[in-house]
PDB file of C-alpha atoms in Angstrom:
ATOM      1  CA  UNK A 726       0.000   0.000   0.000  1.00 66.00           C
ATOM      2  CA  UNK A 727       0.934   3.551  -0.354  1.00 80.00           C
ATOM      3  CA  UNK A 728       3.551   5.307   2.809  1.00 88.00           C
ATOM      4  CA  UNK A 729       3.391   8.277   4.259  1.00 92.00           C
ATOM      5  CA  UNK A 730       5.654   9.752   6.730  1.00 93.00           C
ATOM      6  CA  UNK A 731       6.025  12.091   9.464  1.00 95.00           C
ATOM      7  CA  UNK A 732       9.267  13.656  10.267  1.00 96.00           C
ATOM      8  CA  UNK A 733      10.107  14.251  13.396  1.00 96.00           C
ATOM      9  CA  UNK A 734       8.684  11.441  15.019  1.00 94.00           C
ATOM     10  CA  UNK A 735       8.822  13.146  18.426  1.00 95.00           C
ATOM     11  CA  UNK A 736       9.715  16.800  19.477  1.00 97.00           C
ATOM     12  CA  UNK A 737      10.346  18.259  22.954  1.00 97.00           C
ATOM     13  CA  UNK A 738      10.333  22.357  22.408  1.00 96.00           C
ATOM     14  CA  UNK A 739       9.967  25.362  25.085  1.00 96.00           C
ATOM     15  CA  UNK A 740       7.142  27.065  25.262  1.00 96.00           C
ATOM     16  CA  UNK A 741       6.750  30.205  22.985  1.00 96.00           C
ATOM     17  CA  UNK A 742       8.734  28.343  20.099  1.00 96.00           C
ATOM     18  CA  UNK A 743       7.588  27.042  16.922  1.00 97.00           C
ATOM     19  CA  UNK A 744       7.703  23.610  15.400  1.00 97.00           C
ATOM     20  CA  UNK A 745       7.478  22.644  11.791  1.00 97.00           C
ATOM     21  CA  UNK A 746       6.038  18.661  11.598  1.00 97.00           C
ATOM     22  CA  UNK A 747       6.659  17.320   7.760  1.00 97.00           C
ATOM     23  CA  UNK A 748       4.533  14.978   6.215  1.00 96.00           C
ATOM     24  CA  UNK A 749       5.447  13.241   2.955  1.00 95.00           C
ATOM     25  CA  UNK A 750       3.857  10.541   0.451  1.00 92.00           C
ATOM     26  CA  UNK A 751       6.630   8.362  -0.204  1.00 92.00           C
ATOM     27  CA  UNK A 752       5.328   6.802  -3.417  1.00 87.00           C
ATOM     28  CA  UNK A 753       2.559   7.996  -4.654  1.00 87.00           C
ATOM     29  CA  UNK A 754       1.330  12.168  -5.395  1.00 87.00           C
ATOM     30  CA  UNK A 755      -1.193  13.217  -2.926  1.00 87.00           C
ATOM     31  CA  UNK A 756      -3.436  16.689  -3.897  1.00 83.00           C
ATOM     32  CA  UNK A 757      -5.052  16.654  -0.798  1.00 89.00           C
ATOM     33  CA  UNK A 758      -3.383  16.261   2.819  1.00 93.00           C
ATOM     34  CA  UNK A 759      -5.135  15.996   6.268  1.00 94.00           C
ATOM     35  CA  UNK A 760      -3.907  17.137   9.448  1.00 96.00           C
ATOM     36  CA  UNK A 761      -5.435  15.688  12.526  1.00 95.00           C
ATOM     37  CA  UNK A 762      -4.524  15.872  16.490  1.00 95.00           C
ATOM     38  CA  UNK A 763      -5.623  13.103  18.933  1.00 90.00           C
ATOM     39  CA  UNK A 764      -5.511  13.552  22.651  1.00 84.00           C
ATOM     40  CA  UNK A 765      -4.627  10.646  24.725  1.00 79.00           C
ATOM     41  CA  UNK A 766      -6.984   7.485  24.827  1.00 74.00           C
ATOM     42  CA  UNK A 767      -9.595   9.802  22.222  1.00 80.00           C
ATOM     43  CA  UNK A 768     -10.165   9.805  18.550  1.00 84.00           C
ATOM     44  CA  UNK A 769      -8.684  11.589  15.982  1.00 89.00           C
ATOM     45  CA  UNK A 770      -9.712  15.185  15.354  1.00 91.00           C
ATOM     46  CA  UNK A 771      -9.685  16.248  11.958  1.00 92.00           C
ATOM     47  CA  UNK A 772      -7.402  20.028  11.987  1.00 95.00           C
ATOM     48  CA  UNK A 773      -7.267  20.775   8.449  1.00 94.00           C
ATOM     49  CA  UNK A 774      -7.193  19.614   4.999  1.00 93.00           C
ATOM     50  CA  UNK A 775      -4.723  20.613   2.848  1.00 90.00           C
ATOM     51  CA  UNK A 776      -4.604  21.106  -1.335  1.00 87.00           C
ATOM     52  CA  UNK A 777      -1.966  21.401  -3.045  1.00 84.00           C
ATOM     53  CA  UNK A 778      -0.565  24.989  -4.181  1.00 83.00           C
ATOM     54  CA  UNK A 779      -3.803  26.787  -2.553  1.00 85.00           C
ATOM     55  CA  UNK A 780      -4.989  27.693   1.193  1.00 88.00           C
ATOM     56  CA  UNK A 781      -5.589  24.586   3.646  1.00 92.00           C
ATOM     57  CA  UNK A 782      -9.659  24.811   5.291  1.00 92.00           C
ATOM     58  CA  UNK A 783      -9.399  24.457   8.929  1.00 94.00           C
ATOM     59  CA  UNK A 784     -12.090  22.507  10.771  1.00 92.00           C
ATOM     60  CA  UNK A 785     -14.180  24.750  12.773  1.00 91.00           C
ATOM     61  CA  UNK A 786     -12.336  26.057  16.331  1.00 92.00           C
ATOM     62  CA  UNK A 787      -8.733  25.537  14.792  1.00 94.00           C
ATOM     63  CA  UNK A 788      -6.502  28.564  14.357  1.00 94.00           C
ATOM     64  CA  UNK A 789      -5.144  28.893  11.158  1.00 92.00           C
ATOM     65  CA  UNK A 790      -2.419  31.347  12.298  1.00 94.00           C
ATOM     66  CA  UNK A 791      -1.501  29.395  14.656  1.00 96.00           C
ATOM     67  CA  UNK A 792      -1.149  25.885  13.030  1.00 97.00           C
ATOM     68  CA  UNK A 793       0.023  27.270   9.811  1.00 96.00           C
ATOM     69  CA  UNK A 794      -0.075  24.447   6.880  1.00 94.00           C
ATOM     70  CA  UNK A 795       1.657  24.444   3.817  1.00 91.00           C
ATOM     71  CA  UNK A 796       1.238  22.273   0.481  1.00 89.00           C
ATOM     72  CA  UNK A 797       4.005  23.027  -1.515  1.00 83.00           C
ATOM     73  CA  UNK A 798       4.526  20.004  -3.417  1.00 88.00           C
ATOM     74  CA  UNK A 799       2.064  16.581  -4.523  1.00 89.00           C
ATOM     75  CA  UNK A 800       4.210  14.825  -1.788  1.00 92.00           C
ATOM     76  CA  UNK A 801       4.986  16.897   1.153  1.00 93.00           C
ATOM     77  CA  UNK A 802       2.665  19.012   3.529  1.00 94.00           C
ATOM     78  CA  UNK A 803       3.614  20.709   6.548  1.00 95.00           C
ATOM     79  CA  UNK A 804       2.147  21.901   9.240  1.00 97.00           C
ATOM     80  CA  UNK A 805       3.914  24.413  12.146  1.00 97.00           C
ATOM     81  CA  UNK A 806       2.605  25.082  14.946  1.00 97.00           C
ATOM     82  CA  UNK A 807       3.346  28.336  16.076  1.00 96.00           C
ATOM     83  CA  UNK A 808       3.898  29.754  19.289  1.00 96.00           C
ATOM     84  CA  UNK A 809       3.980  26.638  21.280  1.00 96.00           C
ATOM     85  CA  UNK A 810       2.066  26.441  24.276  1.00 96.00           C
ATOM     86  CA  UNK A 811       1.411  23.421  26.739  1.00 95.00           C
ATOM     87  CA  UNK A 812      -2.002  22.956  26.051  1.00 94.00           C
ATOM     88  CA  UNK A 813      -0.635  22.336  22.340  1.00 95.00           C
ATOM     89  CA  UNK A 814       1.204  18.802  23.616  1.00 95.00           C
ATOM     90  CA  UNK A 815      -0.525  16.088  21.348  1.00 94.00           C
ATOM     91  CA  UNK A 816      -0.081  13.582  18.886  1.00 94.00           C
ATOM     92  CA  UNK A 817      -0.383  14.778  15.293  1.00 96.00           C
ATOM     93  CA  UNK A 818      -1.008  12.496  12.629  1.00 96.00           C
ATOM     94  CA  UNK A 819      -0.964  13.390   8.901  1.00 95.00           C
ATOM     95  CA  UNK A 820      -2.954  11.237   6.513  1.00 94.00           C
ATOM     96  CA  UNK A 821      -2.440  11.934   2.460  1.00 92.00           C
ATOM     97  CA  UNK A 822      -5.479  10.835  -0.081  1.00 87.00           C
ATOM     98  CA  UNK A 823      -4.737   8.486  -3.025  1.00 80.00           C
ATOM     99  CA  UNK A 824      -6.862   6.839  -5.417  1.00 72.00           C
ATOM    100  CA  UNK A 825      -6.652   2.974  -5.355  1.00 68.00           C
ATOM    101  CA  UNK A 826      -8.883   1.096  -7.651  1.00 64.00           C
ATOM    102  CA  UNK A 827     -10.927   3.761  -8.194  1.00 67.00           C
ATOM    103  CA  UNK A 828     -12.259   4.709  -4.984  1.00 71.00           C
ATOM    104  CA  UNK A 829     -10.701   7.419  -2.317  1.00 73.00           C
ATOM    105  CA  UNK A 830      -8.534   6.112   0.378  1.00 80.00           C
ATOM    106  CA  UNK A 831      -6.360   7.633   2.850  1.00 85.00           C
ATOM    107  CA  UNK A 832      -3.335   6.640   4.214  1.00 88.00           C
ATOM    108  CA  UNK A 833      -1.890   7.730   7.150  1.00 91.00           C
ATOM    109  CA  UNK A 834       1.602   8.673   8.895  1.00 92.00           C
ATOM    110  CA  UNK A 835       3.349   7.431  12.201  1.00 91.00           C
ATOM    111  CA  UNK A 836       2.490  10.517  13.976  1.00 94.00           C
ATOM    112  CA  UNK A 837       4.541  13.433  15.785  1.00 95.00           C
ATOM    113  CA  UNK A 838       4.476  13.348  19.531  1.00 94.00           C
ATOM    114  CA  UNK A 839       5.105  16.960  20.387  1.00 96.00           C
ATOM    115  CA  UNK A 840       5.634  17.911  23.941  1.00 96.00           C
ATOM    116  CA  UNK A 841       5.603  21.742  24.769  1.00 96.00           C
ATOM    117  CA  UNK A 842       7.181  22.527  27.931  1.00 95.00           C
TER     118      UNK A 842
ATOM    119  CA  UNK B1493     -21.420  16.000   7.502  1.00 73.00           C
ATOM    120  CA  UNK B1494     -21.329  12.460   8.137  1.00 79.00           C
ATOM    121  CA  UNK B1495     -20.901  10.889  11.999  1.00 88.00           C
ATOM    122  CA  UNK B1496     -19.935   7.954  13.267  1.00 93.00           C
ATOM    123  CA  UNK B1497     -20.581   6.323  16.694  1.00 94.00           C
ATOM    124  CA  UNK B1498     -19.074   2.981  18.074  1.00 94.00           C
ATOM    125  CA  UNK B1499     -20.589   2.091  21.744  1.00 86.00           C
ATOM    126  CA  UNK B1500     -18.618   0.245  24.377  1.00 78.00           C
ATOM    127  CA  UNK B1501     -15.647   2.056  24.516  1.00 86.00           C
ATOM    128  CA  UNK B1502     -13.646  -0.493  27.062  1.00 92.00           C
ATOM    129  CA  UNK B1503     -14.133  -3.875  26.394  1.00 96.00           C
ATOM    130  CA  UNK B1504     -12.202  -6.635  28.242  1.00 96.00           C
ATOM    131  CA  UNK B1505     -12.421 -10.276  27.439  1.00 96.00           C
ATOM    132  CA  UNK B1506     -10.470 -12.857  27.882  1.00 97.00           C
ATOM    133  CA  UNK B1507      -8.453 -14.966  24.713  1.00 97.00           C
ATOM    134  CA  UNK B1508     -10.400 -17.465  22.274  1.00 97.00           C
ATOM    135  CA  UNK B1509     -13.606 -15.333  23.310  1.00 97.00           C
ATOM    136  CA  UNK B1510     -15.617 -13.353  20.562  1.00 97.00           C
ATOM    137  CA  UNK B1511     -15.203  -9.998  19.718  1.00 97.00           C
ATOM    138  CA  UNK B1512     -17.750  -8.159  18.449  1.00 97.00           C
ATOM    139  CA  UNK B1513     -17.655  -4.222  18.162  1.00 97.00           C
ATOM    140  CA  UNK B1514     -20.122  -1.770  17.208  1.00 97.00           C
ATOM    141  CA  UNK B1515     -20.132   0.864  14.780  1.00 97.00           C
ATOM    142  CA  UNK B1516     -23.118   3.162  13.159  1.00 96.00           C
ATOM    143  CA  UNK B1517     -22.348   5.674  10.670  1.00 94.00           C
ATOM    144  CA  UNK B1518     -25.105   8.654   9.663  1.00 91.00           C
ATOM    145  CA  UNK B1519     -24.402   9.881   6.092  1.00 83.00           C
ATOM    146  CA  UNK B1520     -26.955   9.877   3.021  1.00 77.00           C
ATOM    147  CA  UNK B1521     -24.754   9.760   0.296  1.00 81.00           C
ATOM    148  CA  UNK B1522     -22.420   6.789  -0.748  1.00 82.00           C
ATOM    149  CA  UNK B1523     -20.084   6.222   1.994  1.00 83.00           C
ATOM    150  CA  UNK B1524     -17.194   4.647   1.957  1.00 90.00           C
ATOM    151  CA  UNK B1525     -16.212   2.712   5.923  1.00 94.00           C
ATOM    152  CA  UNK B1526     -12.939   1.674   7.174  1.00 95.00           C
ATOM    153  CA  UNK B1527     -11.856   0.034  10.771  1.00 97.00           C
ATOM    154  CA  UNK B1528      -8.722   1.059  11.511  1.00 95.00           C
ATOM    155  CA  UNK B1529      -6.726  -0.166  14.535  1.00 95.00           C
ATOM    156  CA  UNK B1530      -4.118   1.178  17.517  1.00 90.00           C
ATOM    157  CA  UNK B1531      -1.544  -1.033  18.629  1.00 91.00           C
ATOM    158  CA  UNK B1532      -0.466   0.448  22.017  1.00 85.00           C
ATOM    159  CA  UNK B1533       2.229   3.205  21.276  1.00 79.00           C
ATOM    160  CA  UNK B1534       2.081   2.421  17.513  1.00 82.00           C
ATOM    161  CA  UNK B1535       0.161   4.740  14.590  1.00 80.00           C
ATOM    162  CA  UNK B1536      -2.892   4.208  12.865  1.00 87.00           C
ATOM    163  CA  UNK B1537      -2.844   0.292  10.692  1.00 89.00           C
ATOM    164  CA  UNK B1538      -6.030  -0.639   8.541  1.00 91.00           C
ATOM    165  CA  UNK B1539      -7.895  -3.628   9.109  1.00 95.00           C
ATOM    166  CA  UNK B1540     -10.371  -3.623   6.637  1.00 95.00           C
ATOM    167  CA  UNK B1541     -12.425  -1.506   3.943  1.00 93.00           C
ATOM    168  CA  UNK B1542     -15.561  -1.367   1.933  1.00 94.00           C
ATOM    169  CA  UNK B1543     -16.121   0.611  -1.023  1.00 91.00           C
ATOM    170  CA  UNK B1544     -18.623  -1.770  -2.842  1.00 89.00           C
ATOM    171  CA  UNK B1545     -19.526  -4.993  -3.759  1.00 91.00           C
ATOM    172  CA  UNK B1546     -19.979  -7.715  -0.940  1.00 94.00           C
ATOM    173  CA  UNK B1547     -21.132  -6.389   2.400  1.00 95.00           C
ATOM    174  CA  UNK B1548     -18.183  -8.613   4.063  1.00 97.00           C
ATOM    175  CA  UNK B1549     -15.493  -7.634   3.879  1.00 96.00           C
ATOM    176  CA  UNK B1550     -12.449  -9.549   5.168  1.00 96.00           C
ATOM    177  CA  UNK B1551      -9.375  -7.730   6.548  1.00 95.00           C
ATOM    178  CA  UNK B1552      -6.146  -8.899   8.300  1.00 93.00           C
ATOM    179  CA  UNK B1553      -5.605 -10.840  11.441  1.00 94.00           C
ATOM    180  CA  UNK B1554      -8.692 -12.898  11.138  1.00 96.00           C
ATOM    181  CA  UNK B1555     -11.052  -9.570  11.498  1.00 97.00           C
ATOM    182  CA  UNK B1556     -14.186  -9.115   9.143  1.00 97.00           C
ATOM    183  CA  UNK B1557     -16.939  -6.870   9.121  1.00 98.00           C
ATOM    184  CA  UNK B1558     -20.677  -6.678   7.633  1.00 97.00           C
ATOM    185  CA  UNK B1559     -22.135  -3.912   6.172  1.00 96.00           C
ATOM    186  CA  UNK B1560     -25.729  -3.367   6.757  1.00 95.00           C
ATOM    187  CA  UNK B1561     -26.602  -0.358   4.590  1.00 92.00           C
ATOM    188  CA  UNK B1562     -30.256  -0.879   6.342  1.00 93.00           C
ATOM    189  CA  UNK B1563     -29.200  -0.174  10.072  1.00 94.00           C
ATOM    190  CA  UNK B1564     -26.011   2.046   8.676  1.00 94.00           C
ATOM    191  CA  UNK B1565     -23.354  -0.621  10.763  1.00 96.00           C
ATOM    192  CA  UNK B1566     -20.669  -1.378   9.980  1.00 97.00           C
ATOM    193  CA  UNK B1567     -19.503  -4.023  12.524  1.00 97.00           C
ATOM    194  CA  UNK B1568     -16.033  -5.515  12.924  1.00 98.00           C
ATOM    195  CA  UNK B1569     -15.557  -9.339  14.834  1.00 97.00           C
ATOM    196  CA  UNK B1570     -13.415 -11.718  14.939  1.00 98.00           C
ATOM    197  CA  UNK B1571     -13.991 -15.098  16.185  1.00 97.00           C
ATOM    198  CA  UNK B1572     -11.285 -16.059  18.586  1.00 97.00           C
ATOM    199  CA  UNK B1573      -9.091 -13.158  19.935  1.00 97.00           C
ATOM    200  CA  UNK B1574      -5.747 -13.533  20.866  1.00 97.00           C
ATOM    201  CA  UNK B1575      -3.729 -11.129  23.864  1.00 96.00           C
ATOM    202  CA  UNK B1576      -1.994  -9.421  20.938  1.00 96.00           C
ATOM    203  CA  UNK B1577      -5.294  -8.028  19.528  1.00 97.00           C
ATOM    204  CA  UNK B1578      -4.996  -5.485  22.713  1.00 97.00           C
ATOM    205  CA  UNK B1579      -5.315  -1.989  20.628  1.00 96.00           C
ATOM    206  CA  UNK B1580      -7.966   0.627  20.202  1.00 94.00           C
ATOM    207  CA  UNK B1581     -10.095   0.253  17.432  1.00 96.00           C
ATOM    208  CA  UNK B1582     -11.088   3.570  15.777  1.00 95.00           C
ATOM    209  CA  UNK B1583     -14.438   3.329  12.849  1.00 96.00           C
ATOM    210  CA  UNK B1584     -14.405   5.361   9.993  1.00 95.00           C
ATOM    211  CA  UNK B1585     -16.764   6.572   7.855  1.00 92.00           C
ATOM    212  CA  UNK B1586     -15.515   8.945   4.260  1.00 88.00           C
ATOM    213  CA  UNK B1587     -17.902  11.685   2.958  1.00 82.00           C
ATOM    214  CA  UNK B1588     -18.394  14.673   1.537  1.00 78.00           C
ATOM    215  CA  UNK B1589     -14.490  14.499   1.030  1.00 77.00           C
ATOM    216  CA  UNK B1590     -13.346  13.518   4.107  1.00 81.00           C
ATOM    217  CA  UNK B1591     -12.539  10.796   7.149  1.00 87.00           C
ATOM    218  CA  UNK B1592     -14.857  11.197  10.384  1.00 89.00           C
ATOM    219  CA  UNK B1593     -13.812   8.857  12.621  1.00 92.00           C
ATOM    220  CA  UNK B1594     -15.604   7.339  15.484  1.00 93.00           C
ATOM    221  CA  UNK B1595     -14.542   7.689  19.189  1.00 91.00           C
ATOM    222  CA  UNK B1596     -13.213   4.050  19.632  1.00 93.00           C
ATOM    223  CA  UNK B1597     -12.852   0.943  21.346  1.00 95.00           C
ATOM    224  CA  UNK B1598     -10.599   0.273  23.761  1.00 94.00           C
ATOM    225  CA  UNK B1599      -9.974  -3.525  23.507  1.00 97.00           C
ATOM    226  CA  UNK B1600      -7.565  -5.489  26.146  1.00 97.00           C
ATOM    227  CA  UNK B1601      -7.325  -9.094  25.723  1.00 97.00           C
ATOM    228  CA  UNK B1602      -6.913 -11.127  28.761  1.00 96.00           C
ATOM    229  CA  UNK B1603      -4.321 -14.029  28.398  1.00 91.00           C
TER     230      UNK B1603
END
């Protein structure tokens, strides 16, 4: 099946700092990119969705200036969360859509573990 | 925009038992349903899929699951669980261009 990765695969940062979390689709062009966070022992909570070369749509209650997302390429999205504060310690996973036999599928990283302290 | 609720969110049971878990999806278009699963510590791993064709749908590790367009389910089991089946167990349901997931079942498998 089709990889995606996450890069780092954990981060420890101070408060008040920013961290850029890469996502990539290893072999295979993904147009559209999603960006989720999941708190511990709960599901995952879609952030944003993200096109390639135009603006990502944030779900409903999600900053966009502060979890800034960028689509530069068909196999790399990033998202940076800026700022950092406590509260912002979660697992973020990134998922990338492909088209298998017809039908959309999406395929999803290892996650980034980011710890603000 | 599509939901999807699984019920039982811890479930314990001991090895060789049953496992049955929930899941009921609201959407009226086409939908597309996944079950995806946790391992402890580990990222998201697919177990199954349906996109068409026959409502069961068999996935890895001995897991299947029926889909009842009827009672919009889409139930996962597997007949004889083993303590390495321990994982949460996350329902999906794709629509209107995207992945809502359910909340989850916790399952731990009692050697």
């Amino acid at each position: 099946g089709a990889v995606v990765s996450q890069h780092p695969s954990r981060v420890i940062c101070k408060s008040g700092t920013s961290v850029k979390i890469e996502c990539r689709s290893l072999d295979f062009q993904a147009t559209t990119m999603f960006w989720y966070r999941q708190f511990p022992k709960q599901s995952l909570m879609l952030m944003a969705t993200s096109n390639e070369g135009s603006k990502a749509t944030y779900e409903q209650g999600v900053e966009k200036d502060k979890f800034l997302i960028n689509h530069a390429s068909l196999t790399l999205s990033t998202l940076t969360v800026t700022s950092a504060h406590p509260e912002d310690s979660s697992f973020y996973i990134c998922s990338a859509r492909a088209l298998t036999s017809g039908y959309n599928e999406q395929f999803f990283g290892p996650g980034t573990r980011l710890t603000v302290l | 925009a599509q939901s999807v609720s699984q019920h039982n969110h811890h479930v314990i049971l001991s090895e060789a038992a049953s496992l049955e878990l929930g899941c009921n999806y609201s959407y009226g278009g086409t939908v597309n349903l996944f079950w995806y699963v946790q391992y402890p510590g580990q990222h998201l791993q697919l177990l199954l899929k349906y996109f068409s064709g026959d409502p069961l749908v068999k996935g890895i590790k001995g897991f299947e699951a029926e889909f009842i367009k009827s009672k919009f389910s889409f139930n996962l089991r597997k007949p004889s669980v083993q303590w390495s089946d321990t994982a949460e167990y996350f329902c999906a349901c794709y629509g209107n261009n995207r992945l809502a997931f359910g909340k989850g079942n916790q399952v731990v498998v009692i050697p």
